[in-house]
Tab-separated table of C-alpha atoms and ligand atoms in Angstrom:
chain	number	residue	atom	x	y	z
A	280	MET	CA	0.101	0.250	0.121
A	281	ASN	CA	1.340	3.457	-1.121
A	282	SER	CA	1.195	5.065	2.279
A	283	PRO	CA	3.924	6.559	4.542
A	284	ILE	CA	2.373	5.109	7.662
A	285	THR	CA	3.564	1.649	8.746
A	286	ALA	CA	2.225	-0.599	11.382
A	287	THR	CA	4.336	-2.141	14.019
A	288	VAL	CA	2.397	-5.030	14.575
A	289	ASP	CA	0.826	-7.606	12.400
A	290	PHE	CA	-2.536	-7.391	11.394
A	291	ALA	CA	-2.994	-11.175	10.681
A	292	ALA	CA	-1.473	-12.836	13.366
A	293	ASP	CA	-3.572	-14.632	16.372
A	294	GLY	CA	-3.388	-12.723	20.017
A	295	VAL	CA	-2.974	-9.421	21.803
A	296	HIS	CA	-0.609	-7.317	19.987
A	297	HIS	CA	0.272	-3.551	20.996
A	298	GLY	CA	2.387	-1.473	18.876
A	299	HIS	CA	2.052	1.813	16.743
A	300	LEU	CA	1.245	3.649	13.393
A	301	LYS	CA	4.365	5.219	12.551
A	302	LEU	CA	4.304	7.868	10.367
A	303	PRO	CA	7.625	9.764	9.771
A	304	HIS	CA	7.424	13.380	10.904
A	305	SER	CA	10.650	15.810	10.294
A	306	ASP	CA	10.510	18.893	12.600
A	307	ASP	CA	12.151	21.192	14.902
A	308	GLN	CA	12.272	18.336	17.688
A	309	SER	CA	13.156	15.517	15.689
A	310	ALA	CA	14.977	15.578	12.486
A	311	TRP	CA	14.442	11.983	11.807
A	312	GLY	CA	11.160	11.413	13.819
A	313	ALA	CA	7.954	9.903	13.560
A	314	ILE	CA	3.974	10.275	14.961
A	315	MET	CA	3.637	7.526	17.168
A	316	THR	CA	-0.222	6.511	17.164
A	317	PRO	CA	-0.741	3.708	19.539
A	318	LEU	CA	-2.398	0.760	18.014
A	319	SER	CA	-3.483	-2.681	19.331
A	320	VAL	CA	-4.919	-5.796	17.376
A	321	ILE	CA	-7.086	-8.916	19.315
A	322	LYS	CA	-7.387	-11.605	16.979
A	323	ASN	CA	-8.596	-15.053	17.241
A	324	GLY	CA	-9.231	-17.146	14.649
A	325	ASP	CA	-11.617	-16.397	11.675
A	326	GLY	CA	-14.628	-13.966	12.020
A	327	ALA	CA	-15.273	-10.328	11.338
A	328	THR	CA	-13.356	-7.050	12.210
A	329	ALA	CA	-14.418	-4.755	14.098
A	330	LEU	CA	-12.824	-1.084	13.886
A	331	LEU	CA	-12.619	1.375	17.274
A	332	THR	CA	-11.347	4.796	17.604
A	333	GLY	CA	-11.480	7.200	20.035
A	334	GLY	CA	-9.681	10.568	19.951
A	335	ASN	CA	-10.437	11.754	16.910
A	336	HIS	CA	-11.114	14.900	18.459
A	337	GLY	CA	-8.050	15.471	20.656
A	338	ASP	CA	-9.668	16.935	23.379
A	339	GLU	CA	-12.388	13.852	23.936
A	340	TYR	CA	-11.706	11.673	26.520
A	341	GLU	CA	-14.171	8.778	26.852
A	342	GLY	CA	-13.209	6.855	24.128
A	343	PRO	CA	-9.437	6.751	25.048
A	344	THR	CA	-10.199	5.787	28.338
A	345	ALA	CA	-12.716	3.036	27.268
A	346	LEU	CA	-10.345	1.709	24.947
A	347	LEU	CA	-7.028	2.203	26.719
A	348	ASP	CA	-8.741	-0.120	29.473
A	349	MET	CA	-10.281	-2.315	27.536
A	350	VAL	CA	-7.277	-3.737	25.644
A	351	ASN	CA	-5.895	-4.634	28.900
A	352	HIS	CA	-8.601	-6.640	30.240
A	353	ILE	CA	-10.012	-8.366	27.360
A	354	ASN	CA	-9.816	-12.282	27.148
A	355	PRO	CA	-8.563	-13.248	23.568
A	356	ALA	CA	-10.304	-16.772	24.074
A	357	GLN	CA	-13.609	-14.469	24.548
A	358	VAL	CA	-12.964	-13.376	20.464
A	359	SER	CA	-14.091	-14.478	17.331
A	360	GLY	CA	-12.328	-12.587	14.576
A	361	ARG	CA	-10.394	-9.510	14.969
A	362	ILE	CA	-10.471	-5.784	17.092
A	363	ILE	CA	-8.330	-3.133	15.844
A	364	ILE	CA	-8.370	-0.571	18.429
A	365	VAL	CA	-6.709	3.108	17.637
A	366	PRO	CA	-7.676	4.916	21.048
A	367	MET	CA	-6.163	8.296	19.994
A	368	MET	CA	-6.757	8.507	16.485
A	369	ASN	CA	-5.454	12.037	15.869
A	370	TYR	CA	-2.740	11.265	18.402
A	371	PRO	CA	-0.891	14.805	18.102
A	372	ALA	CA	-4.132	16.742	18.729
A	373	PHE	CA	-4.843	14.287	21.656
A	374	CYS	CA	-1.240	15.031	23.140
A	375	ALA	CA	-1.582	18.658	22.921
A	376	GLY	CA	-5.288	18.435	24.527
A	377	THR	CA	-6.911	20.178	21.843
A	378	ARG	CA	-9.739	19.193	19.013
A	379	THR	CA	-7.598	19.751	15.940
A	380	SER	CA	-3.850	18.934	15.664
A	381	PRO	CA	-1.197	21.334	16.385
A	382	ILE	CA	1.126	20.275	13.761
A	383	ASP	CA	-1.203	21.333	10.747
A	384	ARG	CA	-4.800	22.397	12.693
A	385	GLY	CA	-6.055	19.586	10.867
A	386	ASN	CA	-9.594	18.848	12.197
A	387	MET	CA	-9.565	15.001	11.975
A	388	ASN	CA	-13.453	14.526	11.075
A	389	ARG	CA	-13.274	16.985	8.509
A	390	VAL	CA	-10.417	15.578	6.163
A	391	PHE	CA	-11.773	12.663	4.742
A	392	PRO	CA	-10.815	10.954	2.319
A	393	GLY	CA	-7.700	12.609	3.264
A	394	LYS	CA	-4.548	12.517	1.736
A	395	VAL	CA	-1.689	10.263	0.868
A	396	ASN	CA	1.127	13.437	0.205
A	397	GLY	CA	-0.977	16.000	2.186
A	398	THR	CA	-0.784	17.069	6.098
A	399	ALA	CA	0.056	14.940	8.840
A	400	THR	CA	-3.859	14.706	9.574
A	401	GLU	CA	-4.638	14.253	6.151
A	402	LYS	CA	-1.886	11.324	5.762
A	403	ILE	CA	-3.604	9.680	8.921
A	404	ALA	CA	-6.984	10.025	7.408
A	405	ASP	CA	-5.901	8.389	4.099
A	406	TYR	CA	-4.396	5.475	6.137
A	407	PHE	CA	-7.887	5.035	7.855
A	408	GLN	CA	-9.686	5.789	4.646
A	409	ARG	CA	-7.491	3.195	2.338
A	410	VAL	CA	-6.034	0.543	5.019
A	411	LEU	CA	-8.175	0.225	8.134
A	412	LEU	CA	-11.907	0.992	7.002
A	413	PRO	CA	-11.490	-1.997	4.266
A	414	MET	CA	-10.484	-4.330	6.896
A	415	ALA	CA	-13.308	-3.672	9.153
A	416	GLU	CA	-17.069	-4.849	8.971
A	417	TYR	CA	-18.151	-2.865	11.800
A	418	VAL	CA	-16.792	0.582	12.893
A	419	LEU	CA	-17.292	2.565	16.198
A	420	ASP	CA	-15.873	6.091	16.741
A	421	ILE	CA	-16.544	7.294	20.317
A	422	HIS	CA	-16.956	11.176	20.586
A	423	SER	CA	-17.746	13.585	22.971
A	424	GLY	CA	-18.339	17.220	23.244
A	425	GLY	CA	-14.802	18.239	23.830
A	426	LYS	CA	-14.081	21.533	25.350
A	427	THR	CA	-16.603	23.748	23.929
A	428	LEU	CA	-19.560	21.550	23.868
A	429	GLN	CA	-21.450	19.315	26.496
A	430	PHE	CA	-23.880	16.524	25.025
A	431	ILE	CA	-26.533	13.991	27.250
A	432	PRO	CA	-24.854	10.750	26.446
A	433	PHE	CA	-25.784	9.035	23.189
A	434	ALA	CA	-24.978	6.630	20.093
A	435	ALA	CA	-25.962	7.971	16.784
A	436	VAL	CA	-26.154	7.031	13.079
A	437	HIS	CA	-27.482	8.988	10.437
A	438	VAL	CA	-30.040	8.661	7.589
A	439	LEU	CA	-28.412	6.593	4.698
A	440	ASP	CA	-29.612	6.141	0.918
A	441	ASP	CA	-29.315	2.469	1.652
A	442	ALA	CA	-32.074	1.493	4.078
A	443	ALA	CA	-30.810	-1.933	4.918
A	444	GLN	CA	-27.504	-0.443	5.718
A	445	GLN	CA	-29.317	2.060	8.023
A	446	ALA	CA	-31.219	-0.436	9.863
A	447	ARG	CA	-27.845	-2.449	10.391
A	448	CYS	CA	-26.477	0.984	11.780
A	449	GLU	CA	-29.332	1.139	14.053
A	450	ALA	CA	-29.618	-2.193	15.177
A	451	ALA	CA	-25.750	-1.518	16.228
A	452	MET	CA	-26.628	1.917	17.918
A	453	ASP	CA	-29.291	0.226	20.199
A	454	ALA	CA	-27.160	-2.097	21.193
A	455	PHE	CA	-24.270	-0.057	22.261
A	456	GLY	CA	-26.658	0.506	24.926
A	457	ALA	CA	-26.477	4.841	25.724
A	458	PRO	CA	-28.879	6.196	27.752
A	459	TYR	CA	-29.969	8.161	24.335
A	460	ARG	CA	-30.305	6.813	20.836
A	461	VAL	CA	-30.202	9.664	18.008
A	462	LEU	CA	-30.793	9.630	14.465
A	463	LEU	CA	-28.130	12.596	14.017
A	464	ARG	CA	-28.276	15.517	11.754
A	465	GLU	CA	-25.027	16.884	10.990
A	466	LEU	CA	-24.393	20.792	10.403
A	467	ASP	CA	-21.990	19.532	7.644
A	468	ALA	CA	-21.174	16.129	6.933
A	469	THR	CA	-18.410	17.087	4.351
A	470	GLY	CA	-15.085	15.332	5.321
A	471	MET	CA	-16.176	13.228	8.101
A	472	TYR	CA	-14.625	9.856	9.075
A	473	ASP	CA	-18.440	8.826	9.658
A	474	SER	CA	-19.546	9.616	6.058
A	475	ALA	CA	-16.266	7.502	5.183
A	476	ALA	CA	-17.423	4.482	6.704
A	477	GLU	CA	-20.822	5.084	5.703
A	478	GLU	CA	-19.780	5.031	2.107
A	479	GLN	CA	-17.977	1.981	2.332
A	480	GLY	CA	-20.857	0.217	3.354
A	481	LYS	CA	-19.756	-0.405	6.914
A	482	VAL	CA	-22.122	-0.815	10.123
A	483	PHE	CA	-20.886	2.513	11.767
A	484	VAL	CA	-22.029	4.062	15.075
A	485	SER	CA	-20.775	6.976	16.504
A	486	THR	CA	-21.304	8.954	20.174
A	487	GLU	CA	-21.316	12.075	21.630
A	488	LEU	CA	-21.082	10.912	25.392
A	489	GLY	CA	-20.403	14.036	27.374
A	490	GLY	CA	-17.993	17.177	27.112
A	491	GLY	CA	-16.653	20.248	28.727
A	492	GLY	CA	-12.790	18.089	27.912
A	493	THR	CA	-13.016	16.146	30.877
A	494	THR	CA	-15.012	12.824	31.576
A	495	SER	CA	-17.258	11.601	34.678
A	496	THR	CA	-17.873	8.150	36.590
A	497	HIS	CA	-21.053	8.120	34.523
A	498	THR	CA	-20.230	9.007	30.879
A	499	ASN	CA	-16.801	6.339	30.823
A	500	GLU	CA	-18.904	3.498	32.152
A	501	ILE	CA	-21.563	4.406	29.407
A	502	ALA	CA	-18.014	4.272	26.994
A	503	ARG	CA	-16.891	0.944	28.597
A	504	THR	CA	-20.157	-0.867	28.432
A	505	GLY	CA	-21.032	0.517	24.884
A	506	VAL	CA	-17.664	-1.115	23.521
A	507	ASN	CA	-18.492	-4.330	24.765
A	508	ASN	CA	-22.139	-4.362	23.996
A	509	PHE	CA	-20.686	-3.280	20.270
A	510	LEU	CA	-18.399	-6.034	19.986
A	511	ILE	CA	-21.147	-8.647	21.517
A	512	HIS	CA	-23.481	-7.338	18.723
A	513	SER	CA	-21.213	-7.912	16.029
A	514	GLY	CA	-20.508	-11.345	16.920
A	515	ILE	CA	-17.009	-11.004	17.555
A	516	LEU	CA	-17.096	-11.125	21.618
A	517	ASN	CA	-18.439	-13.659	23.182
A	518	GLU	CA	-19.900	-12.363	26.214
A	519	ALA	CA	-23.606	-11.319	28.035
A	520	PRO	CA	-24.735	-7.826	26.879
A	521	LEU	CA	-25.212	-5.413	29.632
A	522	ALA	CA	-27.611	-2.509	29.065
A	523	ARG	CA	-29.634	-2.224	25.594
A	524	GLY	CA	-32.154	0.763	23.945
A	525	GLY	CA	-32.022	4.252	25.319
A	526	VAL	CA	-34.911	7.106	24.744
A	527	ARG	CA	-34.757	7.111	20.833
A	528	LEU	CA	-34.391	10.881	19.455
A	529	THR	CA	-34.809	12.515	15.897
A	530	MET	CA	-33.392	15.779	14.517
A	531	PRO	CA	-36.232	16.834	12.201
A	532	GLY	CA	-34.525	20.086	10.745
A	533	ASP	CA	-31.829	22.430	10.852
A	534	ASN	CA	-33.342	24.317	13.281
A	535	CYS	CA	-32.457	21.703	16.043
A	536	PHE	CA	-29.439	23.813	15.936
A	537	VAL	CA	-29.667	27.233	17.769
A	538	THR	CA	-26.919	29.261	16.592
A	539	SER	CA	-25.693	32.719	18.325
A	540	GLN	CA	-25.832	35.985	16.299
A	541	HIS	CA	-23.878	38.282	19.302
A	542	SER	CA	-21.220	37.804	21.737
A	543	GLY	CA	-21.712	37.908	24.963
A	544	LEU	CA	-22.283	36.160	28.559
A	545	LEU	CA	-24.468	33.321	27.706
A	546	GLU	CA	-27.004	32.263	30.168
A	547	LEU	CA	-28.579	28.933	29.270
A	548	ARG	CA	-32.393	28.344	30.529
A	549	ALA	CA	-32.144	24.996	30.192
A	550	ASP	CA	-29.906	22.299	30.417
A	551	PRO	CA	-28.861	19.136	28.667
A	552	GLY	CA	-31.753	16.631	29.042
A	553	ASP	CA	-34.065	19.264	29.911
A	554	LYS	CA	-37.460	19.121	28.202
A	555	VAL	CA	-38.286	22.321	26.278
A	556	GLU	CA	-41.258	23.996	24.723
A	557	ALA	CA	-41.282	25.436	21.222
A	558	GLY	CA	-41.201	29.482	22.029
A	559	SER	CA	-40.010	29.279	25.483
A	560	GLU	CA	-36.939	31.297	26.395
A	561	ILE	CA	-33.747	29.154	25.867
A	562	ALA	CA	-30.949	31.270	26.262
A	563	ARG	CA	-30.050	34.996	27.253
A	564	ILE	CA	-26.670	36.941	26.065
A	565	TYR	CA	-25.739	39.377	28.178
A	566	ASP	CA	-23.505	42.494	26.921
A	567	ILE	CA	-19.960	42.470	28.229
A	568	GLU	CA	-19.150	45.692	27.602
A	569	ARG	CA	-21.672	47.968	29.714
A	570	SER	CA	-24.121	47.178	32.605
A	571	GLY	CA	-27.876	48.310	32.473
A	572	GLU	CA	-28.366	46.675	29.170
A	573	GLN	CA	-31.187	44.232	28.937
A	574	PRO	CA	-29.962	40.523	27.548
A	575	LEU	CA	-30.603	39.098	24.046
A	576	ARG	CA	-33.158	36.345	24.460
A	577	TYR	CA	-33.326	33.071	22.464
A	578	TYR	CA	-36.112	31.026	22.236
A	579	ALA	CA	-36.711	27.133	21.328
A	580	PRO	CA	-37.437	26.606	17.646
A	581	LEU	CA	-39.218	23.424	18.095
A	582	SER	CA	-40.245	21.217	21.077
A	583	GLY	CA	-38.237	18.618	22.459
A	584	ILE	CA	-35.054	17.697	24.943
A	585	VAL	CA	-31.897	19.650	25.239
A	586	LEU	CA	-29.027	17.298	23.329
A	587	GLY	CA	-26.426	19.412	23.568
A	588	ARG	CA	-24.986	22.957	24.821
A	589	HIS	CA	-22.251	25.416	24.526
A	590	HIS	CA	-20.056	24.942	27.152
A	591	PRO	CA	-17.948	27.800	27.691
A	592	GLY	CA	-19.655	30.961	29.564
A	593	LEU	CA	-18.628	33.151	26.765
A	594	VAL	CA	-20.291	33.032	23.265
A	595	ARG	CA	-19.464	34.559	19.755
A	596	PRO	CA	-21.638	35.229	16.840
A	597	GLY	CA	-21.675	31.366	14.657
A	598	ASP	CA	-21.591	29.345	17.954
A	599	THR	CA	-23.946	26.848	18.615
A	600	ILE	CA	-25.588	27.397	21.407
A	601	ALA	CA	-27.908	24.683	21.691
A	602	VAL	CA	-28.968	21.605	19.864
A	603	ILE	CA	-32.766	20.323	20.342
A	604	ALA	CA	-33.790	16.690	19.407
A	605	MET	CA	-37.352	15.666	19.358
A	606	VAL	CA	-38.412	12.354	21.495
A	607	ALA	CA	-39.413	9.757	19.307
A	608	ASP	CA	-40.424	7.305	21.353
A	609	ALA	CA	-40.670	7.881	25.590
B	936	ZN	ZN1	-15.721	14.727	18.135
């Protein structure tokens, strides 16, 4: 395969193998250096392959936490097939604690299908596009809100042209067992890993499990349970599943995203998970240049529950203040 990235483990070997994806990278710190992205491969005989990732964005931590833990505990005798685990997909971003890579500002989930002779982030994306995704039937990418968003914990799939593929994705989402399940609408799906996996016909599930640039015991447990359930559902892990289902939510239109048109101090009037009625006040933005001004008020465009919110206390025009989803079944 024509890629500058090489894996230091053999994807075809049975057993548990830990190594790296090695991407040569010459910079001021290391003239003949390399980006060494941790990789684990667990294989036992024949069967399907699952590709599990966290850290697609470097400031989202439930995925890396659950996957770094899982590779230490999984019993390969319970595995039929193969599990490929990249706990920190955009490794330079993860090490910097930032959403995008400090090397090229690359946002991993906006550069697919990547570029073999592109930037570091594009080269990693290209390796996933042409090497790792084609190996897998089941693909799970664990996201959270990062430093600037906060979500109720949910697993998600997209509306796909292929109804049978969408049904397979939904079954895997249900099996993941997060408290909420979302038929997700994207602000902009261009360049997403999600789209790359879906276009290759994979059973693909993503998540948003929390946010604010940290984790909680609750969200880490959802990630751990979800990873196990996803592998059980795919027929790769021979264990009894723990939780299933969750409240099902839909996003009927672009008005699910409440976008700020102002800068200032944000006061959300409903928290993630709260019910809101169409027309009810959802946020106030206070002028921070003078006191004595009335705050600008934002109103819920539809009835539903708050799926997520802008996490920092200050907002700027263009920020997503809140995301509202409709309850499909209670
Ligand atoms: Zn993310």
